[in-house]
Structures are given as C-alpha cells and as structure tokens.
Amino acid sequence: MRTKMVVANWKMNKTPKECKAFFRAFSPLYKGSRNREVVIAPSYICLPQAELSKPASVKLSAQNVSGEASGAYTGEISVEMLKAIPCDYVIIGHSERRLLFHESDEEIQKKVVQVIRGGLGGILCVGETRNERKGHQTLEVITRQLKVGLQGLTSQDLQQVTIAYEPVWAIGTGEVATAIQVEEVHRWIREFIWNKFGIEEASNLRIIYGGSVKAENIYEIASKPNVDGALIGGASLEAKTFIEILERIK
Ligand code: PGA
C-alpha cells in the first residue's frame, strides 16, 4: 500500500515571520497525518523556522539543492546543509527551475544523485509544456525526463524517489489537467518504472500530481488508481485552504 503524499510548494513566498504565522493558523486545524504524508517546502531561509513551528508529523522539503557536494559554488545550498535542518525531502527539477533557470535534464540528474546518496527523499518533477502537449509529445517528453533524471539509480535508490507529474500549462494558470489526462500520464510513468526497475519498484513508487490543485478539483484526481497525492503551489499558502485540500486526499 502506498502512503499518499501532499506537498506544499511555497515557492518564493513568505518570510520566516509569515512562516511562523502560517503554522500558528495551521496547527490547530491539522488533524494529523493518518495514512498520508504532509510535507511543507518553504524557501531555504524559512526551513529553520518551519522546523521549530510545524506539528511533529509534518515533514519538510527544500525546493532545490546543489548538484555538487560542497566547495566554491557561491549562492548554492548542499544536501549536507539541508540534512542539518533537518529536512526530509528535496523538490528537484521543478518546471520553474527548468524553464526560468535553464536547468538541464543532466543537471537535474546530478541533483537526484546527491539527494539519494545523502539519504534524503527526492521529489523529481516532470511535465510537458502546452506546445509539447499540442504536438502529441507528452509521453515522449516525460520519458526523456525520467530516463535522464533517474540515470544511475538502483532499485534500492528508487525507494527514496517520488515522481511529481506537473504539466507546465497547468502550473499557476488555474487550468487543471483532467483526471483522465493525469491518470494516463501517471500510468505511463509507472509502466516506465516497471520496465526499467521491476514490478515491485513500480508498485511502490509514489506519483503525485501538481498544477492548479484546489479543494474543488483534487478529489476526482486523487481518486484515480495511479495518483498518490498532490504537489500544491498557490493553494498551499493559506492554512485554511491547504487544510481543505488535505481533507480531500485520504
Ligand atoms: P500551482 O503550483 O498549484 O500554483 O499551480 C504547483 C507547483 O508549481 O508545484
């Protein structure tokens, strides 16, 4: 049985003070994890505050990490630094990193390796742009991102990996993918893992959906057999809204 996972990606929002205020509102409403893993991904600078303020069963994720272990990389944050928080997960290859910061599949793969070797959980994001979907290239793009992103990993390493399917055209646009579209891609991802690693690895892998998730649309998507949770941006910034989504993912 796969445990559902709900990740709040705060992106470049909230100061440490605002992070504290979020948890002040969130904690009394939060009824615990129960068969669900709840993960908050604030900015690097908010991670220590989140660690102090969060309920014990809520986990933390970084939104990015360096592909290098340490050294002369001004402005970068390493896996070792995240482990010192402590942080449980790292989001890797979010489409905003790929598109706005020109991260390549190869750079993303280096980050995946750092995270897995460092013993953290990696949330690898994949997804097609609007033009790629229009050009019927969705599955081809996802396959390439998975093939390169997971290169060099063993079946054992895969236990630390979650895949987030985030169609770029659905992120922050209010245009959510249909449950049928999501299920089709998630099934494809599971089949890819089955072929590359094996049936057990495929059935244990968590595949979560992200892109304009709201309380009104998540129930149908999360009810599909290959959907194991959600990665939520905008709707995770307000404690009450985020709680409403959590209540619909059981
Ligand atoms: P959104 O963002 O929920 O605001 O569309 C999702 C994401 O980018 O992870």
Tab-separated table of C-alpha atoms and ligand atoms in Angstrom:
chain	number	residue	atom	x	y	z
A	1	MET	CA	0.000	0.000	0.000
A	2	ARG	CA	1.412	3.363	-0.994
A	3	THR	CA	1.028	6.202	1.525
A	4	LYS	CA	-0.486	9.318	-0.024
A	5	MET	CA	1.723	12.398	-0.067
A	6	VAL	CA	0.711	16.043	-0.106
A	7	VAL	CA	3.437	18.619	-0.663
A	8	ALA	CA	3.037	22.373	-0.223
A	9	ASN	CA	5.435	24.224	-2.520
A	10	TRP	CA	5.580	27.789	-1.235
A	11	LYS	CA	7.978	28.912	-3.981
A	12	MET	CA	9.437	32.409	-3.309
A	13	ASN	CA	6.765	33.380	-0.795
A	14	LYS	CA	6.744	34.053	2.978
A	15	THR	CA	9.353	35.468	5.343
A	16	PRO	CA	10.251	33.441	8.489
A	17	LYS	CA	7.724	35.585	10.393
A	18	GLU	CA	4.977	34.758	7.875
A	19	CYS	CA	6.000	31.105	8.020
A	20	LYS	CA	5.508	31.150	11.806
A	21	ALA	CA	2.091	32.789	11.358
A	22	PHE	CA	1.103	30.063	8.854
A	23	PHE	CA	1.804	27.321	11.392
A	24	ARG	CA	0.006	29.250	14.118
A	25	ALA	CA	-3.111	29.077	11.942
A	26	PHE	CA	-2.422	25.590	10.539
A	27	SER	CA	-1.588	23.575	13.676
A	28	PRO	CA	-4.971	23.863	15.487
A	29	LEU	CA	-6.802	22.823	12.276
A	30	TYR	CA	-4.466	19.965	11.413
A	31	LYS	CA	-5.736	16.546	12.422
A	32	GLY	CA	-2.511	14.587	11.948
A	33	SER	CA	-1.151	12.581	9.059
A	34	ARG	CA	-3.135	9.293	9.188
A	35	ASN	CA	-2.120	7.309	6.059
A	36	ARG	CA	-0.904	10.496	4.469
A	37	GLU	CA	2.411	12.235	4.482
A	38	VAL	CA	2.185	16.021	4.691
A	39	VAL	CA	5.251	17.923	3.533
A	40	ILE	CA	5.910	21.672	3.512
A	41	ALA	CA	8.513	23.092	1.127
A	42	PRO	CA	9.256	26.674	2.201
A	43	SER	CA	12.200	28.779	1.000
A	44	TYR	CA	15.626	27.767	2.307
A	45	ILE	CA	15.577	30.687	4.708
A	46	CYS	CA	12.259	29.576	6.251
A	47	LEU	CA	13.304	25.956	6.825
A	48	PRO	CA	14.697	26.523	10.369
A	49	GLN	CA	11.555	28.462	11.377
A	50	ALA	CA	9.313	25.785	9.868
A	51	GLU	CA	11.233	23.117	11.784
A	52	LEU	CA	10.532	24.997	15.036
A	53	SER	CA	6.868	25.775	14.311
A	54	LYS	CA	5.470	22.733	12.485
A	55	PRO	CA	3.480	19.868	14.036
A	56	ALA	CA	5.780	16.862	14.629
A	57	SER	CA	4.261	14.655	11.907
A	58	VAL	CA	4.621	17.287	9.179
A	59	LYS	CA	7.796	16.819	7.138
A	60	LEU	CA	9.967	19.413	5.433
A	61	SER	CA	11.274	19.694	1.901
A	62	ALA	CA	13.641	22.089	0.169
A	63	GLN	CA	12.607	23.462	-3.236
A	64	ASN	CA	16.014	22.927	-4.814
A	65	VAL	CA	19.589	21.865	-3.976
A	66	SER	CA	23.051	21.971	-5.494
A	67	GLY	CA	24.194	19.098	-7.696
A	68	GLU	CA	27.627	19.421	-6.055
A	69	ALA	CA	28.596	18.149	-2.604
A	70	SER	CA	30.492	21.252	-1.370
A	71	GLY	CA	33.036	23.860	-2.412
A	72	ALA	CA	33.298	27.071	-4.441
A	73	TYR	CA	29.684	27.399	-5.625
A	74	THR	CA	28.612	30.843	-4.435
A	75	GLY	CA	24.961	31.069	-3.522
A	76	GLU	CA	24.331	27.327	-3.545
A	77	ILE	CA	22.966	25.060	-0.782
A	78	SER	CA	24.181	21.475	-0.356
A	79	VAL	CA	22.438	18.286	0.716
A	80	GLU	CA	24.572	18.213	3.900
A	81	MET	CA	23.284	21.686	4.837
A	82	LEU	CA	19.682	20.574	4.335
A	83	LYS	CA	20.270	17.483	6.462
A	84	ALA	CA	21.431	19.746	9.284
A	85	ILE	CA	17.990	21.449	9.469
A	86	PRO	CA	16.846	18.533	9.360
A	87	CYS	CA	14.967	18.350	6.085
A	88	ASP	CA	13.372	15.141	4.748
A	89	TYR	CA	12.855	15.838	1.042
A	90	VAL	CA	14.062	17.956	-1.851
A	91	ILE	CA	11.989	19.002	-4.881
A	92	ILE	CA	14.188	18.510	-7.936
A	93	GLY	CA	13.666	19.750	-11.492
A	94	HIS	CA	10.537	21.847	-10.898
A	95	SER	CA	9.475	23.337	-14.246
A	96	GLU	CA	10.277	26.843	-12.957
A	97	ARG	CA	13.858	25.642	-12.394
A	98	ARG	CA	13.934	24.003	-15.814
A	99	LEU	CA	12.431	26.940	-17.739
A	100	LEU	CA	13.443	30.096	-15.836
A	101	PHE	CA	16.856	28.898	-14.617
A	102	HIS	CA	17.628	26.688	-17.615
A	103	GLU	CA	18.316	23.535	-15.627
A	104	SER	CA	19.004	20.657	-17.990
A	105	ASP	CA	17.991	17.025	-17.523
A	106	GLU	CA	21.684	16.276	-16.881
A	107	GLU	CA	21.975	18.878	-14.074
A	108	ILE	CA	18.761	17.557	-12.586
A	109	GLN	CA	20.161	14.021	-12.632
A	110	LYS	CA	23.237	15.210	-10.666
A	111	LYS	CA	20.912	16.696	-8.039
A	112	VAL	CA	18.904	13.469	-7.851
A	113	VAL	CA	22.106	11.525	-7.214
A	114	GLN	CA	23.284	13.979	-4.500
A	115	VAL	CA	19.924	13.774	-2.735
A	116	ILE	CA	19.657	9.981	-2.863
A	117	ARG	CA	23.286	9.382	-1.841
A	118	GLY	CA	22.767	11.874	1.005
A	119	GLY	CA	19.839	9.803	2.280
A	120	LEU	CA	17.055	12.329	1.615
A	121	GLY	CA	13.875	11.799	-0.392
A	122	GLY	CA	13.871	13.242	-3.902
A	123	ILE	CA	10.672	14.590	-5.478
A	124	LEU	CA	11.522	14.601	-9.171
A	125	CYS	CA	9.221	16.843	-11.240
A	126	VAL	CA	8.410	16.040	-14.841
A	127	GLY	CA	5.916	17.584	-17.224
A	128	GLU	CA	5.263	18.813	-20.736
A	129	THR	CA	4.677	22.360	-21.992
A	130	ARG	CA	1.471	23.381	-23.766
A	131	ASN	CA	3.142	23.151	-27.176
A	132	GLU	CA	4.510	19.701	-26.403
A	133	ARG	CA	1.028	18.523	-25.427
A	134	LYS	CA	-0.474	20.078	-28.545
A	135	GLY	CA	2.205	18.342	-30.609
A	136	HIS	CA	1.323	14.962	-29.015
A	137	GLN	CA	4.794	14.781	-27.455
A	138	THR	CA	3.709	14.485	-23.814
A	139	LEU	CA	4.732	10.881	-23.214
A	140	GLU	CA	7.945	11.293	-25.183
A	141	VAL	CA	8.970	14.317	-23.069
A	142	ILE	CA	8.117	12.569	-19.798
A	143	THR	CA	10.079	9.500	-20.887
A	144	ARG	CA	13.167	11.599	-21.663
A	145	GLN	CA	12.949	13.460	-18.340
A	146	LEU	CA	12.636	10.170	-16.440
A	147	LYS	CA	15.316	8.354	-18.421
A	148	VAL	CA	17.943	11.041	-17.840
A	149	GLY	CA	16.751	12.144	-14.380
A	150	LEU	CA	16.890	8.633	-12.922
A	151	GLN	CA	20.059	7.535	-14.683
A	152	GLY	CA	22.479	5.633	-12.454
A	153	LEU	CA	19.919	4.845	-9.740
A	154	THR	CA	19.467	1.309	-8.415
A	155	SER	CA	16.189	-0.335	-7.433
A	156	GLN	CA	17.078	0.382	-3.820
A	157	ASP	CA	17.688	4.081	-4.579
A	158	LEU	CA	14.242	4.252	-6.122
A	159	GLN	CA	12.664	3.747	-2.699
A	160	GLN	CA	13.743	7.330	-1.904
A	161	VAL	CA	12.156	8.758	-5.066
A	162	THR	CA	8.729	10.289	-5.608
A	163	ILE	CA	7.726	11.479	-9.074
A	164	ALA	CA	5.633	14.638	-9.409
A	165	TYR	CA	3.790	14.975	-12.712
A	166	GLU	CA	3.296	18.685	-13.286
A	167	PRO	CA	2.118	19.707	-16.754
A	168	VAL	CA	3.690	23.138	-17.280
A	169	TRP	CA	0.484	24.531	-18.818
A	170	ALA	CA	-1.393	23.770	-15.589
A	171	ILE	CA	1.040	25.394	-13.136
A	172	GLY	CA	-0.251	28.649	-11.691
A	173	THR	CA	-2.680	29.060	-14.588
A	174	GLY	CA	-5.905	27.875	-12.975
A	175	GLU	CA	-6.202	25.376	-15.824
A	176	VAL	CA	-6.076	21.981	-14.140
A	177	ALA	CA	-5.463	18.771	-16.097
A	178	THR	CA	-8.462	16.438	-16.198
A	179	ALA	CA	-8.416	13.338	-14.012
A	180	ILE	CA	-8.253	11.267	-17.217
A	181	GLN	CA	-5.223	13.171	-18.535
A	182	VAL	CA	-3.464	12.843	-15.174
A	183	GLU	CA	-4.189	9.124	-14.850
A	184	GLU	CA	-2.936	8.464	-18.390
A	185	VAL	CA	0.464	10.048	-17.679
A	186	HIS	CA	0.761	8.525	-14.190
A	187	ARG	CA	0.074	5.068	-15.628
A	188	TRP	CA	2.738	5.680	-18.264
A	189	ILE	CA	5.255	6.716	-15.579
A	190	ARG	CA	4.509	3.554	-13.577
A	191	GLU	CA	4.956	1.419	-16.696
A	192	PHE	CA	8.284	3.120	-17.394
A	193	ILE	CA	9.484	2.264	-13.866
A	194	TRP	CA	8.173	-1.288	-14.247
A	195	ASN	CA	10.207	-1.761	-17.444
A	196	LYS	CA	13.359	-0.143	-16.080
A	197	PHE	CA	13.383	-1.374	-12.469
A	198	GLY	CA	10.717	-4.051	-11.980
A	199	ILE	CA	7.153	-4.643	-10.867
A	200	GLU	CA	7.757	-4.213	-7.146
A	201	GLU	CA	9.575	-0.900	-7.606
A	202	ALA	CA	6.760	0.296	-9.884
A	203	SER	CA	4.014	-0.610	-7.475
A	204	ASN	CA	5.817	1.023	-4.527
A	205	LEU	CA	6.585	4.275	-6.366
A	206	ARG	CA	4.559	7.322	-5.373
A	207	ILE	CA	3.439	9.519	-8.265
A	208	ILE	CA	1.831	12.814	-7.269
A	209	TYR	CA	0.102	15.445	-9.414
A	210	GLY	CA	0.732	19.198	-9.426
A	211	GLY	CA	-0.780	22.101	-11.365
A	212	SER	CA	-3.608	24.400	-10.166
A	213	VAL	CA	-4.716	21.944	-7.468
A	214	LYS	CA	-7.590	23.295	-5.369
A	215	ALA	CA	-10.084	21.855	-2.892
A	216	GLU	CA	-12.689	21.819	-5.712
A	217	ASN	CA	-10.668	19.718	-8.158
A	218	ILE	CA	-8.389	17.440	-6.125
A	219	TYR	CA	-10.891	14.797	-5.025
A	220	GLU	CA	-11.543	13.431	-8.507
A	221	ILE	CA	-7.852	13.485	-9.492
A	222	ALA	CA	-6.655	11.929	-6.226
A	223	SER	CA	-9.233	9.136	-6.558
A	224	LYS	CA	-7.538	7.737	-9.659
A	225	PRO	CA	-5.635	4.487	-9.023
A	226	ASN	CA	-2.217	5.798	-10.068
A	227	VAL	CA	-2.422	9.157	-8.278
A	228	ASP	CA	-0.733	9.101	-4.884
A	229	GLY	CA	-1.193	12.691	-3.804
A	230	ALA	CA	-0.509	16.255	-4.858
A	231	LEU	CA	2.088	18.995	-5.110
A	232	ILE	CA	0.383	22.291	-4.411
A	233	GLY	CA	1.637	25.807	-5.048
A	234	GLY	CA	-0.724	28.785	-4.732
A	235	ALA	CA	-3.437	26.983	-2.755
A	236	SER	CA	-0.955	25.894	-0.063
A	237	LEU	CA	-0.082	29.412	1.085
A	238	GLU	CA	-3.181	29.876	3.243
A	239	ALA	CA	-3.521	27.419	6.143
A	240	LYS	CA	-7.294	27.067	5.804
A	241	THR	CA	-7.215	26.437	2.047
A	242	PHE	CA	-4.411	23.923	2.409
A	243	ILE	CA	-6.315	22.078	5.162
A	244	GLU	CA	-9.388	21.892	2.895
A	245	ILE	CA	-7.276	20.164	0.251
A	246	LEU	CA	-5.729	17.789	2.818
A	247	GLU	CA	-9.194	16.716	3.911
A	248	ARG	CA	-9.998	15.627	0.360
A	249	ILE	CA	-6.895	13.452	-0.011
A	250	LYS	CA	-7.381	10.402	2.147
B	1	PGA	P1	0.186	25.728	-8.507
B	1	PGA	O1	1.741	25.292	-8.492
B	1	PGA	O2	-0.527	24.811	-7.557
B	1	PGA	O3	0.198	27.161	-8.032
B	1	PGA	O4	-0.285	25.579	-9.906
B	1	PGA	C1	2.112	23.936	-8.441
B	1	PGA	C2	3.605	23.834	-8.471
B	1	PGA	O5	4.253	24.595	-9.175
B	1	PGA	O6	4.204	22.967	-7.787
